[in-house]
Amino acid sequence: MLAENGHQLACADLSVGEQLLIWAVRTRLEGPARLLDVRAGFRLASDAGLEWSAFSAFETWFLIIAAHCRRDLYLHRACCPALGPDEAAMLELVASGQSGFGAERLAGELVRPPAIGLLLQASDALGLALRGLGLVLPSRAGAGPAGFNQLH
């Protein structure tokens, strides 16, 4: 996936909502001890008291991916400025939840077939919860593993 300037898309090129989601995924991967940090990140995203619904939707979405992962996913550490293909696919799934357009192909690349429906529902719920925080994720055509090969 390329940024507007034609270079490889990096975290600095992402919207605030996309940056929050990538940070939450990367931080959550560090283990259950970081759950409070992830929840605090959602709280910082909105002062309207809506962070609990966004955090809950995120945790459900994250656990579905973790429990039904089709293959090893390649994700960067929280401090890395790069964006990997699996991270891009995750962003596009949630963006599709906000736009109302399904992303079955992307879901199928991340989880086993019996969990695709669950992941799509969770992506929709997370997308709506983030929209409630005022965070809209743009749809980026070509996101995901098929159009993205560079890992750091």
Short mmCIF file of C-alpha atoms in Angstrom, two decimals:
data_model
loop_
_atom_site.label_atom_id
_atom_site.label_comp_id
_atom_site.label_asym_id
_atom_site.label_seq_id
_atom_site.Cartn_x
_atom_site.Cartn_y
_atom_site.Cartn_z
CA MET A 1 0.00 0.00 0.00
CA LEU A 2 1.38 3.36 -0.98
CA ALA A 3 1.02 6.77 0.61
CA GLU A 4 -0.11 9.78 -1.42
CA ASN A 5 3.55 10.62 -2.11
CA GLY A 6 4.08 7.22 -3.77
CA HIS A 7 6.25 5.81 -0.98
CA GLN A 8 5.50 2.78 1.17
CA LEU A 9 2.75 3.66 3.67
CA ALA A 10 4.08 4.11 7.22
CA CYS A 11 2.35 4.69 10.54
CA ALA A 12 3.00 8.44 10.26
CA ASP A 13 0.82 8.48 7.11
CA LEU A 14 -2.18 6.99 8.91
CA SER A 15 -5.22 8.81 10.27
CA VAL A 16 -5.54 9.22 14.04
CA GLY A 17 -8.07 6.40 14.18
CA GLU A 18 -5.78 4.09 12.22
CA GLN A 19 -2.85 4.99 14.46
CA LEU A 20 -4.93 4.22 17.56
CA LEU A 21 -5.99 0.86 16.20
CA ILE A 22 -2.46 -0.18 15.17
CA TRP A 23 -1.08 0.96 18.53
CA ALA A 24 -3.81 -0.98 20.34
CA VAL A 25 -3.11 -4.18 18.38
CA ARG A 26 0.63 -3.93 18.89
CA THR A 27 0.31 -3.08 22.57
CA ARG A 28 -2.27 -5.83 23.19
CA LEU A 29 0.14 -8.35 21.64
CA GLU A 30 2.51 -7.66 24.52
CA GLY A 31 0.12 -9.63 26.73
CA PRO A 32 -2.81 -9.32 29.11
CA ALA A 33 -0.76 -7.13 31.45
CA ARG A 34 -1.15 -4.33 28.90
CA LEU A 35 -4.98 -4.42 28.85
CA LEU A 36 -5.24 -1.38 31.12
CA ASP A 37 -2.89 0.55 28.84
CA VAL A 38 -5.00 -0.31 25.81
CA ARG A 39 -8.17 0.76 27.60
CA ALA A 40 -6.47 4.01 28.63
CA GLY A 41 -5.59 4.62 24.97
CA PHE A 42 -9.26 4.40 24.02
CA ARG A 43 -10.14 6.70 26.94
CA LEU A 44 -7.67 9.30 25.67
CA ALA A 45 -9.32 9.15 22.23
CA SER A 46 -12.59 10.57 23.57
CA ASP A 47 -13.77 12.52 26.57
CA ALA A 48 -17.39 11.51 25.98
CA GLY A 49 -17.19 8.42 28.20
CA LEU A 50 -17.56 6.11 25.19
CA GLU A 51 -14.20 4.42 25.54
CA TRP A 52 -15.60 1.32 27.25
CA SER A 53 -17.70 0.34 24.21
CA ALA A 54 -14.77 0.95 21.85
CA PHE A 55 -12.36 -0.98 24.09
CA SER A 56 -14.84 -3.87 24.45
CA ALA A 57 -15.39 -4.01 20.69
CA PHE A 58 -11.61 -3.95 20.15
CA GLU A 59 -10.99 -6.74 22.65
CA THR A 60 -13.66 -8.96 21.06
CA TRP A 61 -12.21 -8.30 17.60
CA PHE A 62 -8.66 -8.96 18.81
CA LEU A 63 -9.60 -12.22 20.56
CA ILE A 64 -11.39 -13.54 17.46
CA ILE A 65 -8.26 -12.94 15.40
CA ALA A 66 -6.06 -14.49 18.10
CA ALA A 67 -8.25 -17.58 18.55
CA HIS A 68 -8.98 -18.28 14.87
CA CYS A 69 -5.82 -17.12 13.16
CA ARG A 70 -5.37 -18.83 9.81
CA ARG A 71 -1.57 -18.51 9.87
CA ASP A 72 1.16 -16.64 11.67
CA LEU A 73 0.46 -12.93 11.34
CA TYR A 74 3.35 -10.52 10.96
CA LEU A 75 2.98 -7.44 13.11
CA HIS A 76 5.48 -4.83 14.16
CA ARG A 77 6.37 -3.78 17.69
CA ALA A 78 4.51 -0.79 19.08
CA CYS A 79 7.37 1.63 18.46
CA CYS A 80 8.05 0.63 14.83
CA PRO A 81 7.19 3.29 12.21
CA ALA A 82 6.56 0.66 9.48
CA LEU A 83 3.19 -0.83 8.60
CA GLY A 84 2.98 -4.48 7.62
CA PRO A 85 0.58 -6.23 5.26
CA ASP A 86 -1.37 -7.96 8.02
CA GLU A 87 -1.72 -4.67 9.89
CA ALA A 88 -2.99 -3.03 6.69
CA ALA A 89 -5.53 -5.85 6.29
CA MET A 90 -6.76 -5.30 9.85
CA LEU A 91 -7.21 -1.58 9.22
CA GLU A 92 -9.14 -2.26 6.02
CA LEU A 93 -11.42 -4.74 7.82
CA VAL A 94 -12.42 -2.10 10.37
CA ALA A 95 -12.74 0.58 7.69
CA SER A 96 -15.13 -1.75 5.86
CA GLY A 97 -17.15 -2.02 9.07
CA GLN A 98 -17.56 1.74 9.05
CA SER A 99 -18.43 2.00 5.37
CA GLY A 100 -20.84 -0.92 5.32
CA PHE A 101 -18.92 -2.79 2.61
CA GLY A 102 -17.77 -6.27 3.53
CA ALA A 103 -14.19 -7.44 3.35
CA GLU A 104 -14.60 -11.21 3.19
CA ARG A 105 -11.35 -11.70 1.27
CA LEU A 106 -9.33 -9.86 3.90
CA ALA A 107 -11.06 -11.68 6.74
CA GLY A 108 -10.31 -14.96 4.98
CA GLU A 109 -6.63 -14.10 4.83
CA LEU A 110 -6.50 -13.55 8.59
CA VAL A 111 -8.77 -16.24 10.09
CA ARG A 112 -9.92 -19.77 9.26
CA PRO A 113 -13.14 -20.06 7.22
CA PRO A 114 -15.50 -20.91 10.11
CA ALA A 115 -14.54 -17.62 11.85
CA ILE A 116 -14.88 -15.27 8.86
CA GLY A 117 -18.44 -14.29 9.76
CA LEU A 118 -17.46 -13.68 13.39
CA LEU A 119 -14.54 -11.48 12.36
CA LEU A 120 -16.68 -9.49 9.93
CA GLN A 121 -19.30 -8.87 12.65
CA ALA A 122 -16.61 -7.87 15.14
CA SER A 123 -15.01 -5.58 12.53
CA ASP A 124 -18.37 -3.91 11.95
CA ALA A 125 -18.88 -3.45 15.71
CA LEU A 126 -15.38 -2.03 16.19
CA GLY A 127 -15.82 0.29 13.21
CA LEU A 128 -19.07 1.63 14.65
CA ALA A 129 -17.54 2.04 18.12
CA LEU A 130 -14.61 3.98 16.68
CA ARG A 131 -17.03 6.13 14.68
CA GLY A 132 -18.76 6.85 18.00
CA LEU A 133 -15.42 8.24 19.21
CA GLY A 134 -15.28 10.44 16.11
CA LEU A 135 -12.62 8.26 14.48
CA VAL A 136 -13.29 7.34 10.86
CA LEU A 137 -10.86 5.01 9.13
CA PRO A 138 -10.39 5.62 5.42
CA SER A 139 -10.73 2.71 3.05
CA ARG A 140 -7.41 2.18 1.31
CA ALA A 141 -7.71 0.18 -1.90
CA GLY A 142 -5.16 -2.58 -2.21
CA ALA A 143 -4.68 -2.98 1.54
CA GLY A 144 -3.62 -6.29 2.88
CA PRO A 145 -1.18 -9.07 2.25
CA ALA A 146 -1.67 -9.32 -1.52
CA GLY A 147 -0.43 -5.78 -2.17
CA PHE A 148 2.18 -5.51 0.52
CA ASN A 149 5.47 -7.39 0.80
CA GLN A 150 7.93 -5.38 2.87
CA LEU A 151 8.56 -6.46 6.48
CA HIS A 152 10.87 -4.88 9.05
#
